[in-house]
Amino acid sequence: MSGRADSDTDPEITDPEAAAAQDTEPDAVPDEPDDEPEEPDDEPEEPDDEPDDADDPAEGARRARWTAAGTGAALTLAGLSAALLRLTRSAPALVPAAYACGAAVCAGATVLGSRGRTRRALWLLIVGVMVMALGDQFD
């Protein structure tokens, strides 16, 4: 309990039977018993030996590393190809340089992401894309 007088929390119930009585609705209809008795399963249920993927923190970290590395590699390739395309056209020299610098920052984010520094990799990816967008504004 929080100790505040204006809190809307219910008091704690220590008696399990009282908790069950409080949870049931007064106008709820009890289930009718089935005419057929339930047959026991022939095979006992086996416990899962593999942990659930959503609950495993190592799996979440692995996914974050792969996501950061994959996104960084894709943005690096996009930045390099944009820089090469801008070099072939008549554009100010600042435009392909901005794309190349943004691609270099994204490449650094790829390395950080593959090493598990996913938060820093995310910020570097954002900075790299912003540098490439700046190059797009100069075009």
Short mmCIF file of C-alpha atoms in Angstrom, two decimals:
data_model
loop_
_atom_site.label_atom_id
_atom_site.label_comp_id
_atom_site.label_asym_id
_atom_site.label_seq_id
_atom_site.Cartn_x
_atom_site.Cartn_y
_atom_site.Cartn_z
CA MET A 1 0.00 0.00 0.00
CA SER A 2 1.23 3.45 -0.79
CA GLY A 3 0.06 5.16 2.39
CA ARG A 4 -1.67 7.89 0.45
CA ALA A 5 -5.25 8.59 1.45
CA ASP A 6 -6.39 9.25 -2.10
CA SER A 7 -5.09 6.02 -3.65
CA ASP A 8 -7.60 3.78 -5.38
CA THR A 9 -5.92 0.52 -4.51
CA ASP A 10 -7.90 -2.23 -2.84
CA PRO A 11 -6.74 -3.51 0.53
CA GLU A 12 -4.64 -6.64 0.48
CA ILE A 13 -6.56 -9.88 0.94
CA THR A 14 -4.62 -12.56 2.75
CA ASP A 15 -7.36 -15.20 2.81
CA PRO A 16 -7.39 -17.12 -0.52
CA GLU A 17 -11.04 -18.12 -0.11
CA ALA A 18 -12.04 -14.51 0.41
CA ALA A 19 -10.08 -13.53 -2.69
CA ALA A 20 -11.86 -16.17 -4.75
CA ALA A 21 -15.23 -14.98 -3.42
CA GLN A 22 -14.37 -11.38 -4.29
CA ASP A 23 -13.31 -12.27 -7.84
CA THR A 24 -16.53 -14.09 -8.73
CA GLU A 25 -19.47 -12.15 -10.07
CA PRO A 26 -22.77 -12.48 -8.20
CA ASP A 27 -24.84 -13.12 -11.32
CA ALA A 28 -22.39 -15.56 -12.90
CA VAL A 29 -23.85 -18.91 -13.84
CA PRO A 30 -21.81 -21.93 -12.77
CA ASP A 31 -20.72 -24.27 -15.53
CA GLU A 32 -22.85 -27.33 -16.03
CA PRO A 33 -21.02 -30.61 -15.58
CA ASP A 34 -20.42 -32.58 -18.77
CA ASP A 35 -22.32 -35.81 -19.26
CA GLU A 36 -19.18 -37.59 -20.43
CA PRO A 37 -16.33 -38.08 -17.99
CA GLU A 38 -12.99 -36.73 -19.11
CA GLU A 39 -10.51 -39.33 -20.24
CA PRO A 40 -6.95 -38.95 -19.02
CA ASP A 41 -4.35 -38.36 -21.69
CA ASP A 42 -2.33 -41.39 -22.66
CA GLU A 43 0.88 -39.38 -22.99
CA PRO A 44 2.04 -37.21 -20.11
CA GLU A 45 2.96 -33.68 -21.05
CA GLU A 46 6.69 -33.17 -21.33
CA PRO A 47 8.19 -29.97 -19.96
CA ASP A 48 9.79 -27.69 -22.52
CA ASP A 49 13.54 -28.04 -22.44
CA GLU A 50 14.05 -24.95 -24.62
CA PRO A 51 13.54 -21.57 -22.96
CA ASP A 52 11.00 -19.19 -24.45
CA ASP A 53 12.64 -16.80 -26.94
CA ALA A 54 10.78 -13.76 -25.63
CA ASP A 55 12.01 -14.35 -22.07
CA ASP A 56 15.64 -15.03 -22.94
CA PRO A 57 17.71 -11.85 -22.53
CA ALA A 58 20.61 -13.33 -24.51
CA GLU A 59 18.31 -13.88 -27.50
CA GLY A 60 17.14 -10.27 -27.30
CA ALA A 61 20.72 -9.04 -27.21
CA ARG A 62 21.62 -11.26 -30.15
CA ARG A 63 18.71 -9.87 -32.17
CA ALA A 64 19.72 -6.31 -31.31
CA ARG A 65 23.29 -6.96 -32.47
CA TRP A 66 22.12 -8.48 -35.76
CA THR A 67 19.66 -5.66 -36.32
CA ALA A 68 22.25 -2.95 -35.65
CA ALA A 69 24.86 -4.64 -37.82
CA GLY A 70 22.45 -5.35 -40.67
CA THR A 71 20.95 -1.87 -40.67
CA GLY A 72 24.39 -0.30 -40.52
CA ALA A 73 25.61 -2.39 -43.44
CA ALA A 74 22.54 -1.53 -45.52
CA LEU A 75 22.88 2.19 -44.82
CA THR A 76 26.61 2.05 -45.55
CA LEU A 77 25.97 0.51 -48.94
CA ALA A 78 23.20 3.01 -49.66
CA GLY A 79 25.45 5.93 -48.73
CA LEU A 80 28.36 4.68 -50.81
CA SER A 81 26.19 4.05 -53.84
CA ALA A 82 24.62 7.51 -53.51
CA ALA A 83 28.09 9.05 -53.26
CA LEU A 84 29.19 7.23 -56.42
CA LEU A 85 26.06 8.30 -58.26
CA ARG A 86 26.57 11.93 -57.26
CA LEU A 87 30.19 11.79 -58.40
CA THR A 88 29.15 10.83 -61.91
CA ARG A 89 26.68 13.72 -62.21
CA SER A 90 27.34 17.42 -62.10
CA ALA A 91 26.87 18.14 -58.40
CA PRO A 92 28.86 20.22 -55.94
CA ALA A 93 31.74 18.30 -54.39
CA LEU A 94 30.14 18.67 -50.98
CA VAL A 95 27.25 16.36 -51.93
CA PRO A 96 29.20 13.12 -52.57
CA ALA A 97 31.47 13.96 -49.64
CA ALA A 98 28.47 14.19 -47.31
CA TYR A 99 27.12 10.86 -48.55
CA ALA A 100 30.54 9.24 -48.15
CA CYS A 101 30.97 10.66 -44.62
CA GLY A 102 27.49 9.47 -43.66
CA ALA A 103 28.34 6.03 -45.02
CA ALA A 104 31.57 6.00 -42.99
CA VAL A 105 29.66 6.85 -39.83
CA CYS A 106 27.16 4.06 -40.60
CA ALA A 107 30.07 1.66 -41.14
CA GLY A 108 31.34 2.57 -37.68
CA ALA A 109 27.85 1.89 -36.33
CA THR A 110 27.96 -1.52 -38.00
CA VAL A 111 31.16 -2.37 -36.16
CA LEU A 112 29.80 -1.15 -32.84
CA GLY A 113 26.53 -3.00 -33.36
CA SER A 114 28.29 -6.26 -34.11
CA ARG A 115 30.27 -5.90 -30.87
CA GLY A 116 27.14 -5.42 -28.80
CA ARG A 117 27.19 -1.64 -28.38
CA THR A 118 23.72 -1.35 -29.84
CA ARG A 119 22.70 1.93 -28.19
CA ARG A 120 25.77 3.72 -29.47
CA ALA A 121 25.30 2.07 -32.85
CA LEU A 122 21.75 3.38 -33.01
CA TRP A 123 22.89 6.91 -32.33
CA LEU A 124 25.65 6.63 -34.92
CA LEU A 125 23.13 5.35 -37.46
CA ILE A 126 20.95 8.38 -36.78
CA VAL A 127 23.92 10.74 -37.16
CA GLY A 128 25.02 9.00 -40.37
CA VAL A 129 21.59 9.29 -41.93
CA MET A 130 21.41 12.95 -40.89
CA VAL A 131 24.77 13.63 -42.57
CA MET A 132 23.52 11.92 -45.72
CA ALA A 133 20.33 13.98 -45.57
CA LEU A 134 22.46 17.10 -45.29
CA GLY A 135 24.23 16.05 -48.47
CA ASP A 136 20.85 15.60 -50.09
CA GLN A 137 19.93 19.17 -49.11
CA PHE A 138 23.08 20.50 -50.80
CA ASP A 139 22.06 18.77 -54.04
#
